[in-house]
Coordinates of C-alpha atoms and ligand atoms in Angstrom, one line a residue:
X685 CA 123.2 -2.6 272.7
X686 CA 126.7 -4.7 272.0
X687 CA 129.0 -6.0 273.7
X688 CA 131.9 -3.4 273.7
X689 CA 134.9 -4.0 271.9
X690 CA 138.1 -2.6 272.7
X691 CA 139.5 -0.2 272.2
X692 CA 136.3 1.5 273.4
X693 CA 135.6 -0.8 276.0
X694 CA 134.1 -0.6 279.0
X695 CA 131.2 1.5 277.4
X696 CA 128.7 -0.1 275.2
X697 CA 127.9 1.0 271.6
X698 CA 124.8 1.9 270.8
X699 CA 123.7 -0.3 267.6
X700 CA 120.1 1.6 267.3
X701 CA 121.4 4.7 266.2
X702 CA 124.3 6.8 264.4
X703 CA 124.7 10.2 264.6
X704 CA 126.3 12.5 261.1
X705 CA 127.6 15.7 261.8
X706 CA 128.2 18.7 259.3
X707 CA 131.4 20.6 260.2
X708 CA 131.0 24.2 259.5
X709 CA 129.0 26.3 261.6
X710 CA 128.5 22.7 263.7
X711 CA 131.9 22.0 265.0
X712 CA 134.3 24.4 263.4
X713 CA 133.9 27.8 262.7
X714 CA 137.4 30.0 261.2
X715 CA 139.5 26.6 262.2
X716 CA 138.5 27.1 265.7
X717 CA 136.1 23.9 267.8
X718 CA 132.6 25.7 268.8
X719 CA 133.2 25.2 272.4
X720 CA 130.3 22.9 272.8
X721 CA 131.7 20.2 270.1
X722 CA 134.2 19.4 272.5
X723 CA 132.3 18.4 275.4
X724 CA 129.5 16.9 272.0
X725 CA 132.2 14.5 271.4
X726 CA 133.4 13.6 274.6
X727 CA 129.5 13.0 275.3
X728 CA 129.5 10.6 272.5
X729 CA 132.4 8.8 273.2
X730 CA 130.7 7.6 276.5
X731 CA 131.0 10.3 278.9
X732 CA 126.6 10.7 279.5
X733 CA 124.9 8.9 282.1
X734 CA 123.9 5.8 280.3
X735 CA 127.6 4.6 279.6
X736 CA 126.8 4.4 275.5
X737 CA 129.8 5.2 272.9
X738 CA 127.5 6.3 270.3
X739 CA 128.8 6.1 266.4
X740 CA 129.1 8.9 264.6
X741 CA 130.3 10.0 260.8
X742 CA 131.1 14.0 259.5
X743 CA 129.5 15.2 256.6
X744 CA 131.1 18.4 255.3
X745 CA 130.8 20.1 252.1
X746 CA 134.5 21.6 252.4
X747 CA 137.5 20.4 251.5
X748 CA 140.5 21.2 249.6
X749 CA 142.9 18.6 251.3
X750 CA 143.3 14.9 251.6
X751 CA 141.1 13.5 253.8
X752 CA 144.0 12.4 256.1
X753 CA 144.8 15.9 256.5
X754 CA 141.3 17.1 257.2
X755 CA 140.9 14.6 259.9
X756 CA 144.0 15.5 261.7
X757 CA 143.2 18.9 261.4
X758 CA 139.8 17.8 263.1
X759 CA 141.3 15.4 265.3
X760 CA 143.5 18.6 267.1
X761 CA 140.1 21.1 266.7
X762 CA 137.6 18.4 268.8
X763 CA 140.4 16.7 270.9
X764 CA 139.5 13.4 269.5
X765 CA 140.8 10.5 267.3
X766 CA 139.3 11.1 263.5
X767 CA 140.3 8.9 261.2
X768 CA 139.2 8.9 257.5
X769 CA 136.5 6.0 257.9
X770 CA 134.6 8.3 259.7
X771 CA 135.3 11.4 257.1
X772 CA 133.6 12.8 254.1
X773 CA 134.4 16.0 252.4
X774 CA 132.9 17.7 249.4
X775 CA 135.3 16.0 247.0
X776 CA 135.2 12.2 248.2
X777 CA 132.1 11.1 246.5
X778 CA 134.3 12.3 243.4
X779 CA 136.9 10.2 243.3
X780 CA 134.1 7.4 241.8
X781 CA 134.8 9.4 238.7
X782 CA 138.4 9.2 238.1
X783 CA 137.8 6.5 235.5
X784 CA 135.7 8.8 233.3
X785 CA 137.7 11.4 232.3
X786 CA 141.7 11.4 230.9
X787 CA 142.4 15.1 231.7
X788 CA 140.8 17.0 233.9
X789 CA 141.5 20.5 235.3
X790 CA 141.2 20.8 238.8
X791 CA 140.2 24.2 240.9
X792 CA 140.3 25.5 244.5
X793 CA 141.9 24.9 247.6
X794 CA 145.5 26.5 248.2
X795 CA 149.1 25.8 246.3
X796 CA 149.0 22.2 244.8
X797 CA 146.6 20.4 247.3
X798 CA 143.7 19.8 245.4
X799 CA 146.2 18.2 242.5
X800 CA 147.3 16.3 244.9
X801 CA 143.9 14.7 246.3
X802 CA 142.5 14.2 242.4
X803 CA 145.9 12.3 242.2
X804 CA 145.0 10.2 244.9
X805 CA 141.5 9.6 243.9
X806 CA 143.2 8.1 240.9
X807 CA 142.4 10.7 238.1
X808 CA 145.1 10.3 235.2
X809 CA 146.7 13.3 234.1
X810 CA 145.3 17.0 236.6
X811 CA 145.7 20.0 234.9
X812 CA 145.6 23.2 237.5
X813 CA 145.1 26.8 236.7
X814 CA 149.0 27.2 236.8
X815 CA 149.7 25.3 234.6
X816 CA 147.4 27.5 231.9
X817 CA 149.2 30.5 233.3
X818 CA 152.4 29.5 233.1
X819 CA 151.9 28.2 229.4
X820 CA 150.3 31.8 229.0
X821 CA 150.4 34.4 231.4
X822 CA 147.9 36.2 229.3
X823 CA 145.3 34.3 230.0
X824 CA 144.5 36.5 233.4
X825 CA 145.7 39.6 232.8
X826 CA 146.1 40.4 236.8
X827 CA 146.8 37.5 238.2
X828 CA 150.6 36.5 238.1
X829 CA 151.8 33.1 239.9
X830 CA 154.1 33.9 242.7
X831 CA 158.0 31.9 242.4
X832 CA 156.5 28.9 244.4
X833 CA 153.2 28.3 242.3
X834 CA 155.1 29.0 238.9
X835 CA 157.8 26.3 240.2
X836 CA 155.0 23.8 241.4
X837 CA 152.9 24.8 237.9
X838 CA 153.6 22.0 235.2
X839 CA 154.8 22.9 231.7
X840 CA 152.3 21.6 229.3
X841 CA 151.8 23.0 225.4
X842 CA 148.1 23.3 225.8
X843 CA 147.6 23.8 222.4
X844 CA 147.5 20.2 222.3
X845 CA 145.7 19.7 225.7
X846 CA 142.0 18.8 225.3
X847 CA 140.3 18.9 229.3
X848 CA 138.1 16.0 229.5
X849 CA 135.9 17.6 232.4
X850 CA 136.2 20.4 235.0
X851 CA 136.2 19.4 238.6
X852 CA 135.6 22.6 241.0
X853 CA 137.1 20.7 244.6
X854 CA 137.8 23.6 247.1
X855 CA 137.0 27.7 246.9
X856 CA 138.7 29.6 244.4
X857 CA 141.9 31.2 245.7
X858 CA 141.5 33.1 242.7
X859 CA 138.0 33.9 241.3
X860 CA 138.7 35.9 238.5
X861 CA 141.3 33.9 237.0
X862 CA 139.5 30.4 237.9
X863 CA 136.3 32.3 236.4
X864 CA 137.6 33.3 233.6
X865 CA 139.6 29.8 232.6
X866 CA 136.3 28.7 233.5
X867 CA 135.0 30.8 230.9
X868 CA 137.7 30.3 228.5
X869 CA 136.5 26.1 228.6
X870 CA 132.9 26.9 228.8
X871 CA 132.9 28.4 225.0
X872 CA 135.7 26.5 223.9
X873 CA 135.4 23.3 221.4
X874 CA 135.4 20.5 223.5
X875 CA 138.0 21.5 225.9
X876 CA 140.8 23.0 223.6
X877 CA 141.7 26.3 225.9
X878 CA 142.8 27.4 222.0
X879 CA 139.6 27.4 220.3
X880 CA 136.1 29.2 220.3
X881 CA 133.1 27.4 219.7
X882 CA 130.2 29.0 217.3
X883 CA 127.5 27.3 219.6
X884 CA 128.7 27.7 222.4
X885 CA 127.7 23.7 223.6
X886 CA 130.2 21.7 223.4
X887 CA 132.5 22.4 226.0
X888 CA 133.4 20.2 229.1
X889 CA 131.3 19.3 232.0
X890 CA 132.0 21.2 235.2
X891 CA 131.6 19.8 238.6
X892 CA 131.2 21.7 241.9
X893 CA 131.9 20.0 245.1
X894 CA 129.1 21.5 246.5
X895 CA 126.3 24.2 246.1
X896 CA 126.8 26.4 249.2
X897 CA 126.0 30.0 248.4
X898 CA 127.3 31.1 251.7
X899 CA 128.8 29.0 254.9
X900 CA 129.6 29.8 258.6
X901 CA 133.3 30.8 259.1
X902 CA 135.1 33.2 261.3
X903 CA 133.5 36.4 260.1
X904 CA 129.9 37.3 262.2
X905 CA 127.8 37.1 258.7
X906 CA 128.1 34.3 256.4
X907 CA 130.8 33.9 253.6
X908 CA 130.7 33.4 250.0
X909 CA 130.7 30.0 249.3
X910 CA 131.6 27.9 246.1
X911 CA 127.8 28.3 245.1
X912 CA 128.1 31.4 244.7
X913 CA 131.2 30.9 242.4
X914 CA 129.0 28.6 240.2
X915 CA 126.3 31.3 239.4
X916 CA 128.6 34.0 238.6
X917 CA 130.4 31.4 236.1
X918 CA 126.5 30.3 235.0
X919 CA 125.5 33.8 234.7
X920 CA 128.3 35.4 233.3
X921 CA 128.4 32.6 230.6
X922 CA 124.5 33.4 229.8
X923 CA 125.8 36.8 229.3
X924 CA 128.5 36.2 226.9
X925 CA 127.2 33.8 224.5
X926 CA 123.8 35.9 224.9
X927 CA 121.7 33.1 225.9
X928 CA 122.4 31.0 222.9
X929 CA 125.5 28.6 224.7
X930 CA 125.0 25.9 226.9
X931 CA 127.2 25.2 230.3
X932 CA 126.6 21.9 231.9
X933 CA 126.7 22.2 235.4
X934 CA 126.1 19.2 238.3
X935 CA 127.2 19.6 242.1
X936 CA 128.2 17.2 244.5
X937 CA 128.3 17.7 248.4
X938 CA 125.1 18.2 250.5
X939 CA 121.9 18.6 249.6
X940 CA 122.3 15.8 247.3
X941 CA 120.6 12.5 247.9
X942 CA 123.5 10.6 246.5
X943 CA 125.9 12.2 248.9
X944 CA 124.0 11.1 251.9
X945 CA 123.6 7.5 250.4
X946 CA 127.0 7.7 249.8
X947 CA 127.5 8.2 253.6
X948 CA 125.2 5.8 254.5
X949 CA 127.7 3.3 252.8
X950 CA 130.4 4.9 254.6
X951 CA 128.2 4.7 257.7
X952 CA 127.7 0.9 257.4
X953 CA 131.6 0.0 257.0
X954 CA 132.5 2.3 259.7
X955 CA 130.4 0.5 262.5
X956 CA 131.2 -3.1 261.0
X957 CA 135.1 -2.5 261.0
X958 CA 135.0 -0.2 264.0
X959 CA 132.3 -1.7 266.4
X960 CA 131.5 -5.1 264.6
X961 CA 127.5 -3.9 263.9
X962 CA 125.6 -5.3 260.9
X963 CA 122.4 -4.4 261.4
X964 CA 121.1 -1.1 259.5
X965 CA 120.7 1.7 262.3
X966 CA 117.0 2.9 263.3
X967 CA 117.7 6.3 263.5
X968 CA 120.4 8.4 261.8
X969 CA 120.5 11.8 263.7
X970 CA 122.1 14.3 261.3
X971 CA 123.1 17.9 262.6
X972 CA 123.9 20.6 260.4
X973 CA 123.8 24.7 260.7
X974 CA 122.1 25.2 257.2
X975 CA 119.0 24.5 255.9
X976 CA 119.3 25.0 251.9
X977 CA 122.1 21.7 252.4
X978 CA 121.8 19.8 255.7
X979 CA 117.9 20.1 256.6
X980 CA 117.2 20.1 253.1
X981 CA 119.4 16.6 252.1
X982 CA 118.3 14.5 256.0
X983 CA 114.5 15.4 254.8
X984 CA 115.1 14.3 251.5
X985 CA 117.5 11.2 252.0
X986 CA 114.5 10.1 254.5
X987 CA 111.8 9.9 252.3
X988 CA 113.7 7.3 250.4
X989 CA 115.2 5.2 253.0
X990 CA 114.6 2.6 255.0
X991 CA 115.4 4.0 258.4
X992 CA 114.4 7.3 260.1
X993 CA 117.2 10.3 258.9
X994 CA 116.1 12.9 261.4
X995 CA 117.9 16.8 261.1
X996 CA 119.0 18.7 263.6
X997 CA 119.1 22.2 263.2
X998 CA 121.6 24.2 265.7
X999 CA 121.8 28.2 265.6
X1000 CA 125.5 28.2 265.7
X1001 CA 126.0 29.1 262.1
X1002 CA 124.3 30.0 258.9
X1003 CA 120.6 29.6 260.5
X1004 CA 119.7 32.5 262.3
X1005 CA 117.5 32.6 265.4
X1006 CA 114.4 34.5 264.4
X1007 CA 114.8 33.6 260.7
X1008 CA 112.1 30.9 259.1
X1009 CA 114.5 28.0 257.7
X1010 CA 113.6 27.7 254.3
X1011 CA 113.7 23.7 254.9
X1012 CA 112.3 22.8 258.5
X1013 CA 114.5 20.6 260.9
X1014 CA 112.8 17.7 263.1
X1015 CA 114.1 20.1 265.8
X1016 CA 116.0 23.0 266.1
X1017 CA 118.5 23.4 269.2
X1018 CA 121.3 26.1 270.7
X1019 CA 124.3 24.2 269.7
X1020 CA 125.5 20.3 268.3
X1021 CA 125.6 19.7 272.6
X1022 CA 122.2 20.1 272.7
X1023 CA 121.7 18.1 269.5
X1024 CA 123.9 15.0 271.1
X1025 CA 122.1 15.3 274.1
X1026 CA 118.4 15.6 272.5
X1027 CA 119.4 12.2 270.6
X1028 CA 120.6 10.5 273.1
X1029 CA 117.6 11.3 275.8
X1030 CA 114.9 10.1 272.6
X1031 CA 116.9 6.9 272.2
X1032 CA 117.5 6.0 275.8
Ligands
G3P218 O1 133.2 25.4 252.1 C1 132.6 24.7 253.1 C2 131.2 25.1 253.4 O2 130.5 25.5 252.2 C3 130.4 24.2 254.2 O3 131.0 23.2 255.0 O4 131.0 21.7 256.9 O5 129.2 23.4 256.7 O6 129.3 21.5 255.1 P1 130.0 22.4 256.0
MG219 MG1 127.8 23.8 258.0

């Protein structure tokens, strides 16, 4: 353990161990805390027996705002202090890729958000879905952009627009439109929304933030998730260029190996700014509600890594009690109290 430093003095910070937490179906489910994540946190933050603040990261696959605004918004949902050091959403790993591309169109999330975050990531010149309607309300024949969006929409002759890559950040407000400008890209000639390619290959790259099929929100059964926006798009382009085209497709976001590295960096300058710890953590506890992304990414982050990634499976969202996970947890618990608790008795 050590020494404490203010401001989280007098408890001692544990140096051994880290613990990541997913946030739908963990902490959050419909905006609302999961009443046990507010006593989790207050457990971590030094209120268990042994005294020990205990560091801990979030890990979500949502997004759709800055990460300043998700942490505030998480801040007032657990009763603690989140800052963005702690913080990744689906989209952060993505800003490493604003160099890449000159235009990019960016979907999801509601009004001008997700503009606004590639923006701040540093990508040059964002193209939404408004701005193709409002250069061409044709383009989605029922979709029409309310005064606010078709003030907020940027006039652009795209004509003369070629979109360098397709970055999917939050779920579709709109799926068919999105799916069909989607489309639209997907067959065109290297990005011109004008033109129709023969092959049917040479359009942009499309990036999802993540791969979730379906995630835990207010409803009692699980909700379409942006995963399930990718394989109509995938499927529906196999259909129209009969098999012959070629969409290129990654995702981002849990279960990906790179994300989790990508939080283990995080991870690391978080305890050295924050608690003044060098030294690599033993054990990094991860605790997620779904197995196809959390259980699936700890397992597989921890064959490669130096220390011991070990998932946590809670029942409070897309898991069901009864059900066989399709990826199997270290352990599986009631709720992420009983997942703080479990770590902290192992450790201790
Ligand atoms: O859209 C968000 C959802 O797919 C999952 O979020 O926090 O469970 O990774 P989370
Ligand atoms: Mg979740």
């Amino acid at each position: 353990l050590e020494a404490p430093s203010s401001p989280l003095s007098p408890s001692t910070v544990a140096d051994s161990f880290v613990y990541a937490f997913d946030i739908d179906g963990v902490l959050v489910r419909g905006g609302k805390a999961i009443p046990e994540a507010i006593q989790a946190m207050r457990v971590l933050n030094g209120e268990n027996k042994y005294g020990i603040h205990v560091p801990h990261i979030f890990l979500t696959n949502g997004g759709g705002k800055t990460e300043e605004e998700r942490c505030r918004d998480l801040s007032r949902q657990l009763l603690q202090d989140i800052k963005p050091g702690q913080f990744i959403c689906g989209h952060t790993p993505m800003r490493e890729m604003a160099e890449r591309y000159g235009t990019v169109l960016v979907i999801g999330g509601e009004g001008e958000k997700c503009r606004e975050v590639a923006e701040g990531y540093g990508f040059k010149d964002v193209v939404t879905p408004g701005d193709i309607i409002k250069h061409d309300s044709a383009t989605t024949p029922f979709r029409k952009l309310t005064p606010e969006e078709h003030a907020n929409s940027r006039v652009r002759d795209f004509d003369e627009v070629t979109i360098d890559a397709v970055f999917v950040f939050a779920d579709s407000r709109d799926w068919a439109g999105d799916i069909q400008i989607m489309l639209d890209l997907a067959m065109s000639k290297g990005g011109r929304l004008s033109t129709r390619s023969e092959t049917f290959d040479e359009g942009p790259p499309f990036y999802f933030s993540h791969n979730d099929v379906v995630w835990s929100a207010a409803h009692e059964h699980v909700r379409l998730g942006m995963g399930a926006l990718r394989r109509m798009f995938e499927v529906t382009f196999n259909d129209l260029t009969k098999n012959k085209g070629k969409v290129n497709t990654h995702a981002f976001g849990k279960p990906q190996v790179p994300t989790f590295e990508f939080a283990s960096r995080l991870m690391k300058q978080w305890r050295h700014t924050e608690h003044g710890i060098s030294q690599a953590p033993k054990t990094v506890y991860f605790v997620g509600d779904t197995p196809e992304s959390d259980i699936r990414g700890t397992n597989a982050v921890n064959k490669k890594a130096q220390n011991d990634w070990y998932s946590i499976l809670v029942k409070t969202g897309v898991y069901q009690e009864g059900t066989e996970p399709a990826y199997k947890p270290r352990v599986t618990v009631d709720n992420v109290l009983d997942a703080v608790n479990h770590g902290i008795e192992r450790e201790m």
